[in-house]
Structure formats: C-alpha cells, structure tokens
Amino acid sequence: SAREGLLPFSDYFGWVEERYTKSPIFAVLLFYVLAVVFLFAPPPSQVFNFIVSFASYLAYFFYLLAVVGILVIRFREPELARPIKAPIVAIVLFSVIAVYQLIFSFLPPTSSSTTYPYYTPYLTSVLLVIFTVGFWYLQVVVHKGPEKSFNSKIAEQAATELEKEIYGVGTDADAEQKFPEA
C-alpha cells in the first residue's frame, strides 16, 4: 500500500532497507506498534475476545459488501460469462445473516463477562473504517498519492530506460557524458 501511494507518508513507509533485511522496516515497525496497542489496550484477560469481536464485525461488513457487489454485477451485466454462478437464494440468505450480525451486535447482552462496554469492539471497528476511508480520501483524492508513489517513480524510470534502449534517445546530460566536447 505504501509503495502504491495509498498510505500517508508513503515515501517513508514504502522505503525498503536494501542492505541487510530487504524489507520495509518502517512499515513493519508501524505494524508492530499497532499490534502492541491492540494487545495491551483492552484488559489482559479479555484481549482475545476483543480482537475476535473486532475482526469478525469487520469481516461481516466486508462480506456484505462483496455479496452486494455480486448482486450488482449479476443485474448490471446478466450476459457476462461466469465460471461459477451463485444462486440468488443463497446470496439473499447470506445478506440477511450478515445484516443481522451487523445490527444485533449493538444490542446489549443479558449478561456481560467483559470489563469494557459490550459495544466497544464493534464501535472501534466502525470508527476504524471511517478513519481509514478518510485517510484514503486524503491520500488518493486530495494529495494524488498514486501519481507520486514509489511504483510510479519506478515505472517512469523503466519507461525512460526502455526508451533509451529502443530508440537510443537520452537526455542532454547523457549525451555530454558519452561525447564530451573537447
């Protein structure tokens, strides 16, 4: 994502240490910090329940979006060739189950074994989605991140090198290096 210009500070997080590890050190450190926050923010005895609730709520949200996408493609392009065609009944049934999961997660349970409010993982999931959509909008739409990304720089360099190789075209600086004036 950082190399594609989708993250804030893409030059920083997309940088790959070439000498020893050949990995994006700063992106790995960011992931490490986020993992530590998720491990130590909830009460210690309930970390697993919090992470499972947080992840499953987001999973159902994106499952629902995928199923809606299947329905949209099914009705917009009915003659499109598909290797597998999901039955409409299965799609609708799954959609109903996903909506049920998303809505009824916010209803209070009869008894709670957690020290934090029951809705905290679900609310955190929703806030994370809103936050990341905001980041995406700023980075991609406002700051034109993909046009300034590491991948686009590599593509420009490759196109320049290919042009030089095929057509023998180069910059004036290249010509002066090859044929210095006496």
PDB file of N, CA and C in Angstrom, residues 40-97:
ATOM      1  N   PHE A  40      -2.370  -4.569  24.405  1.00  0.00           N
ATOM      2  CA  PHE A  40      -2.350  -4.021  25.760  1.00  0.00           C
ATOM      3  C   PHE A  40      -3.462  -3.017  26.054  1.00  0.00           C
ATOM      4  N   ALA A  41      -4.219  -2.568  25.062  1.00  0.00           N
ATOM      5  CA  ALA A  41      -5.296  -1.598  25.315  1.00  0.00           C
ATOM      6  C   ALA A  41      -6.467  -2.222  26.072  1.00  0.00           C
ATOM      7  N   PRO A  42      -6.989  -3.386  25.640  1.00  0.00           N
ATOM      8  CA  PRO A  42      -8.072  -3.991  26.432  1.00  0.00           C
ATOM      9  C   PRO A  42      -7.514  -4.626  27.705  1.00  0.00           C
ATOM     10  N   PRO A  43      -8.382  -4.936  28.643  1.00  0.00           N
ATOM     11  CA  PRO A  43      -7.922  -5.636  29.849  1.00  0.00           C
ATOM     12  C   PRO A  43      -7.268  -6.969  29.476  1.00  0.00           C
ATOM     13  N   PRO A  44      -6.217  -7.376  30.174  1.00  0.00           N
ATOM     14  CA  PRO A  44      -5.427  -8.555  29.782  1.00  0.00           C
ATOM     15  C   PRO A  44      -6.220  -9.849  29.620  1.00  0.00           C
ATOM     16  N   SER A  45      -7.200 -10.095  30.440  1.00  0.00           N
ATOM     17  CA  SER A  45      -7.915 -11.370  30.349  1.00  0.00           C
ATOM     18  C   SER A  45      -8.914 -11.403  29.196  1.00  0.00           C
ATOM     19  N   GLN A  46      -9.145 -10.252  28.547  1.00  0.00           N
ATOM     20  CA  GLN A  46     -10.169 -10.205  27.518  1.00  0.00           C
ATOM     21  C   GLN A  46      -9.648  -9.771  26.157  1.00  0.00           C
ATOM     22  N   VAL A  47      -8.356  -9.812  25.966  1.00  0.00           N
ATOM     23  CA  VAL A  47      -7.765  -9.395  24.695  1.00  0.00           C
ATOM     24  C   VAL A  47      -8.269 -10.259  23.547  1.00  0.00           C
ATOM     25  N   PHE A  48      -8.276 -11.566  23.745  1.00  0.00           N
ATOM     26  CA  PHE A  48      -8.694 -12.469  22.668  1.00  0.00           C
ATOM     27  C   PHE A  48     -10.139 -12.201  22.252  1.00  0.00           C
ATOM     28  N   ASN A  49     -11.039 -12.073  23.227  1.00  0.00           N
ATOM     29  CA  ASN A  49     -12.447 -11.794  22.909  1.00  0.00           C
ATOM     30  C   ASN A  49     -12.598 -10.466  22.173  1.00  0.00           C
ATOM     31  N   PHE A  50     -11.843  -9.461  22.588  1.00  0.00           N
ATOM     32  CA  PHE A  50     -11.919  -8.154  21.944  1.00  0.00           C
ATOM     33  C   PHE A  50     -11.463  -8.250  20.489  1.00  0.00           C
ATOM     34  N   ILE A  51     -10.335  -8.898  20.240  1.00  0.00           N
ATOM     35  CA  ILE A  51      -9.793  -8.997  18.879  1.00  0.00           C
ATOM     36  C   ILE A  51     -10.720  -9.815  17.986  1.00  0.00           C
ATOM     37  N   VAL A  52     -11.267 -10.912  18.508  1.00  0.00           N
ATOM     38  CA  VAL A  52     -12.190 -11.730  17.710  1.00  0.00           C
ATOM     39  C   VAL A  52     -13.450 -10.942  17.376  1.00  0.00           C
ATOM     40  N   SER A  53     -14.013 -10.238  18.340  1.00  0.00           N
ATOM     41  CA  SER A  53     -15.217  -9.440  18.095  1.00  0.00           C
ATOM     42  C   SER A  53     -14.930  -8.321  17.093  1.00  0.00           C
ATOM     43  N   PHE A  54     -13.807  -7.661  17.269  1.00  0.00           N
ATOM     44  CA  PHE A  54     -13.396  -6.570  16.381  1.00  0.00           C
ATOM     45  C   PHE A  54     -13.243  -7.078  14.942  1.00  0.00           C
ATOM     46  N   ALA A  55     -12.514  -8.162  14.775  1.00  0.00           N
ATOM     47  CA  ALA A  55     -12.241  -8.692  13.429  1.00  0.00           C
ATOM     48  C   ALA A  55     -13.486  -9.292  12.787  1.00  0.00           C
ATOM     49  N   SER A  56     -14.304  -9.995  13.560  1.00  0.00           N
ATOM     50  CA  SER A  56     -15.480 -10.633  12.961  1.00  0.00           C
ATOM     51  C   SER A  56     -16.514  -9.599  12.534  1.00  0.00           C
ATOM     52  N   TYR A  57     -16.631  -8.497  13.260  1.00  0.00           N
ATOM     53  CA  TYR A  57     -17.574  -7.464  12.854  1.00  0.00           C
ATOM     54  C   TYR A  57     -17.157  -6.867  11.509  1.00  0.00           C
ATOM     55  N   LEU A  58     -15.875  -6.566  11.369  1.00  0.00           N
ATOM     56  CA  LEU A  58     -15.377  -6.047  10.091  1.00  0.00           C
ATOM     57  C   LEU A  58     -15.515  -7.081   8.978  1.00  0.00           C
ATOM     58  N   ALA A  59     -15.283  -8.336   9.305  1.00  0.00           N
ATOM     59  CA  ALA A  59     -15.402  -9.391   8.294  1.00  0.00           C
ATOM     60  C   ALA A  59     -16.822  -9.453   7.757  1.00  0.00           C
ATOM     61  N   TYR A  60     -17.826  -9.427   8.630  1.00  0.00           N
ATOM     62  CA  TYR A  60     -19.216  -9.459   8.158  1.00  0.00           C
ATOM     63  C   TYR A  60     -19.557  -8.219   7.342  1.00  0.00           C
ATOM     64  N   PHE A  61     -19.009  -7.084   7.718  1.00  0.00           N
ATOM     65  CA  PHE A  61     -19.248  -5.856   6.961  1.00  0.00           C
ATOM     66  C   PHE A  61     -18.726  -6.005   5.530  1.00  0.00           C
ATOM     67  N   PHE A  62     -17.503  -6.510   5.394  1.00  0.00           N
ATOM     68  CA  PHE A  62     -16.924  -6.643   4.047  1.00  0.00           C
ATOM     69  C   PHE A  62     -17.516  -7.832   3.285  1.00  0.00           C
ATOM     70  N   TYR A  63     -17.950  -8.876   3.978  1.00  0.00           N
ATOM     71  CA  TYR A  63     -18.683  -9.955   3.311  1.00  0.00           C
ATOM     72  C   TYR A  63     -19.962  -9.404   2.681  1.00  0.00           C
ATOM     73  N   LEU A  64     -20.662  -8.568   3.456  1.00  0.00           N
ATOM     74  CA  LEU A  64     -21.893  -7.968   2.944  1.00  0.00           C
ATOM     75  C   LEU A  64     -21.607  -7.109   1.711  1.00  0.00           C
ATOM     76  N   LEU A  65     -20.539  -6.322   1.753  1.00  0.00           N
ATOM     77  CA  LEU A  65     -20.182  -5.514   0.586  1.00  0.00           C
ATOM     78  C   LEU A  65     -19.870  -6.391  -0.623  1.00  0.00           C
ATOM     79  N   ALA A  66     -19.180  -7.500  -0.410  1.00  0.00           N
ATOM     80  CA  ALA A  66     -18.856  -8.410  -1.525  1.00  0.00           C
ATOM     81  C   ALA A  66     -20.120  -9.020  -2.118  1.00  0.00           C
ATOM     82  N   VAL A  67     -21.056  -9.419  -1.269  1.00  0.00           N
ATOM     83  CA  VAL A  67     -22.296 -10.020  -1.752  1.00  0.00           C
ATOM     84  C   VAL A  67     -23.126  -8.986  -2.512  1.00  0.00           C
ATOM     85  N   VAL A  68     -23.160  -7.762  -2.012  1.00  0.00           N
ATOM     86  CA  VAL A  68     -23.863  -6.697  -2.732  1.00  0.00           C
ATOM     87  C   VAL A  68     -23.197  -6.474  -4.093  1.00  0.00           C
ATOM     88  N   GLY A  69     -21.871  -6.537  -4.130  1.00  0.00           N
ATOM     89  CA  GLY A  69     -21.161  -6.425  -5.408  1.00  0.00           C
ATOM     90  C   GLY A  69     -21.530  -7.531  -6.381  1.00  0.00           C
ATOM     91  N   ILE A  70     -21.690  -8.748  -5.870  1.00  0.00           N
ATOM     92  CA  ILE A  70     -22.116  -9.868  -6.726  1.00  0.00           C
ATOM     93  C   ILE A  70     -23.505  -9.592  -7.307  1.00  0.00           C
ATOM     94  N   LEU A  71     -24.407  -9.103  -6.466  1.00  0.00           N
ATOM     95  CA  LEU A  71     -25.759  -8.792  -6.949  1.00  0.00           C
ATOM     96  C   LEU A  71     -25.751  -7.664  -7.982  1.00  0.00           C
ATOM     97  N   VAL A  72     -24.953  -6.640  -7.744  1.00  0.00           N
ATOM     98  CA  VAL A  72     -24.874  -5.523  -8.693  1.00  0.00           C
ATOM     99  C   VAL A  72     -24.366  -6.009 -10.044  1.00  0.00           C
ATOM    100  N   ILE A  73     -23.310  -6.794 -10.044  1.00  0.00           N
ATOM    101  CA  ILE A  73     -22.772  -7.315 -11.315  1.00  0.00           C
ATOM    102  C   ILE A  73     -23.782  -8.255 -11.972  1.00  0.00           C
ATOM    103  N   ARG A  74     -24.462  -9.065 -11.173  1.00  0.00           N
ATOM    104  CA  ARG A  74     -25.444 -10.010 -11.722  1.00  0.00           C
ATOM    105  C   ARG A  74     -26.540  -9.282 -12.488  1.00  0.00           C
ATOM    106  N   PHE A  75     -27.020  -8.143 -11.949  1.00  0.00           N
ATOM    107  CA  PHE A  75     -28.132  -7.445 -12.597  1.00  0.00           C
ATOM    108  C   PHE A  75     -27.670  -6.417 -13.632  1.00  0.00           C
ATOM    109  N   ARG A  76     -26.474  -5.853 -13.477  1.00  0.00           N
ATOM    110  CA  ARG A  76     -25.991  -4.903 -14.479  1.00  0.00           C
ATOM    111  C   ARG A  76     -25.479  -5.595 -15.737  1.00  0.00           C
ATOM    112  N   GLU A  77     -24.850  -6.738 -15.567  1.00  0.00           N
ATOM    113  CA  GLU A  77     -24.268  -7.465 -16.697  1.00  0.00           C
ATOM    114  C   GLU A  77     -24.733  -8.917 -16.673  1.00  0.00           C
ATOM    115  N   PRO A  78     -25.995  -9.179 -17.008  1.00  0.00           N
ATOM    116  CA  PRO A  78     -26.526 -10.542 -16.915  1.00  0.00           C
ATOM    117  C   PRO A  78     -25.897 -11.512 -17.911  1.00  0.00           C
ATOM    118  N   GLU A  79     -25.400 -11.050 -19.045  1.00  0.00           N
ATOM    119  CA  GLU A  79     -24.834 -11.961 -20.036  1.00  0.00           C
ATOM    120  C   GLU A  79     -23.335 -12.191 -19.855  1.00  0.00           C
ATOM    121  N   LEU A  80     -22.748 -11.636 -18.806  1.00  0.00           N
ATOM    122  CA  LEU A  80     -21.325 -11.831 -18.534  1.00  0.00           C
ATOM    123  C   LEU A  80     -21.052 -13.301 -18.201  1.00  0.00           C
ATOM    124  N   ALA A  81     -20.029 -13.874 -18.845  1.00  0.00           N
ATOM    125  CA  ALA A  81     -19.687 -15.286 -18.606  1.00  0.00           C
ATOM    126  C   ALA A  81     -19.076 -15.437 -17.211  1.00  0.00           C
ATOM    127  N   ARG A  82     -19.611 -16.397 -16.444  1.00  0.00           N
ATOM    128  CA  ARG A  82     -19.109 -16.656 -15.092  1.00  0.00           C
ATOM    129  C   ARG A  82     -18.807 -18.143 -14.960  1.00  0.00           C
ATOM    130  N   PRO A  83     -17.636 -18.487 -14.406  1.00  0.00           N
ATOM    131  CA  PRO A  83     -17.360 -19.915 -14.203  1.00  0.00           C
ATOM    132  C   PRO A  83     -18.244 -20.514 -13.112  1.00  0.00           C
ATOM    133  N   ILE A  84     -18.591 -19.683 -12.108  1.00  0.00           N
ATOM    134  CA  ILE A  84     -19.458 -20.141 -11.022  1.00  0.00           C
ATOM    135  C   ILE A  84     -20.548 -19.098 -10.844  1.00  0.00           C
ATOM    136  N   LYS A  85     -21.776 -19.543 -10.748  1.00  0.00           N
ATOM    137  CA  LYS A  85     -22.892 -18.625 -10.579  1.00  0.00           C
ATOM    138  C   LYS A  85     -23.594 -18.962  -9.271  1.00  0.00           C
ATOM    139  N   ALA A  86     -23.514 -18.035  -8.302  1.00  0.00           N
ATOM    140  CA  ALA A  86     -24.138 -18.259  -7.000  1.00  0.00           C
ATOM    141  C   ALA A  86     -25.648 -18.106  -7.117  1.00  0.00           C
ATOM    142  N   PRO A  87     -26.401 -19.008  -6.483  1.00  0.00           N
ATOM    143  CA  PRO A  87     -27.865 -18.894  -6.515  1.00  0.00           C
ATOM    144  C   PRO A  87     -28.329 -17.637  -5.768  1.00  0.00           C
ATOM    145  N   ILE A  88     -29.328 -16.985  -6.297  1.00  0.00           N
ATOM    146  CA  ILE A  88     -29.866 -15.768  -5.685  1.00  0.00           C
ATOM    147  C   ILE A  88     -30.353 -16.037  -4.262  1.00  0.00           C
ATOM    148  N   VAL A  89     -30.946 -17.197  -4.040  1.00  0.00           N
ATOM    149  CA  VAL A  89     -31.450 -17.537  -2.700  1.00  0.00           C
ATOM    150  C   VAL A  89     -30.296 -17.545  -1.688  1.00  0.00           C
ATOM    151  N   ALA A  90     -29.175 -18.123  -2.059  1.00  0.00           N
ATOM    152  CA  ALA A  90     -28.009 -18.178  -1.169  1.00  0.00           C
ATOM    153  C   ALA A  90     -27.470 -16.773  -0.910  1.00  0.00           C
ATOM    154  N   ILE A  91     -27.429 -15.943  -1.941  1.00  0.00           N
ATOM    155  CA  ILE A  91     -26.927 -14.581  -1.791  1.00  0.00           C
ATOM    156  C   ILE A  91     -27.822 -13.780  -0.852  1.00  0.00           C
ATOM    157  N   VAL A  92     -29.120 -13.870  -1.035  1.00  0.00           N
ATOM    158  CA  VAL A  92     -30.059 -13.130  -0.188  1.00  0.00           C
ATOM    159  C   VAL A  92     -30.011 -13.645   1.246  1.00  0.00           C
ATOM    160  N   LEU A  93     -29.962 -14.962   1.424  1.00  0.00           N
ATOM    161  CA  LEU A  93     -29.895 -15.535   2.765  1.00  0.00           C
ATOM    162  C   LEU A  93     -28.622 -15.080   3.492  1.00  0.00           C
ATOM    163  N   PHE A  94     -27.506 -15.118   2.796  1.00  0.00           N
ATOM    164  CA  PHE A  94     -26.262 -14.681   3.416  1.00  0.00           C
ATOM    165  C   PHE A  94     -26.321 -13.192   3.753  1.00  0.00           C
ATOM    166  N   SER A  95     -26.916 -12.392   2.871  1.00  0.00           N
ATOM    167  CA  SER A  95     -27.051 -10.953   3.132  1.00  0.00           C
ATOM    168  C   SER A  95     -27.877 -10.697   4.385  1.00  0.00           C
ATOM    169  N   VAL A  96     -28.962 -11.441   4.550  1.00  0.00           N
ATOM    170  CA  VAL A  96     -29.815 -11.287   5.731  1.00  0.00           C
ATOM    171  C   VAL A  96     -29.040 -11.648   6.999  1.00  0.00           C
ATOM    172  N   ILE A  97     -28.262 -12.720   6.938  1.00  0.00           N
ATOM    173  CA  ILE A  97     -27.456 -13.130   8.099  1.00  0.00           C
ATOM    174  C   ILE A  97     -26.408 -12.076   8.420  1.00  0.00           C
TER     175      ILE A  97
END
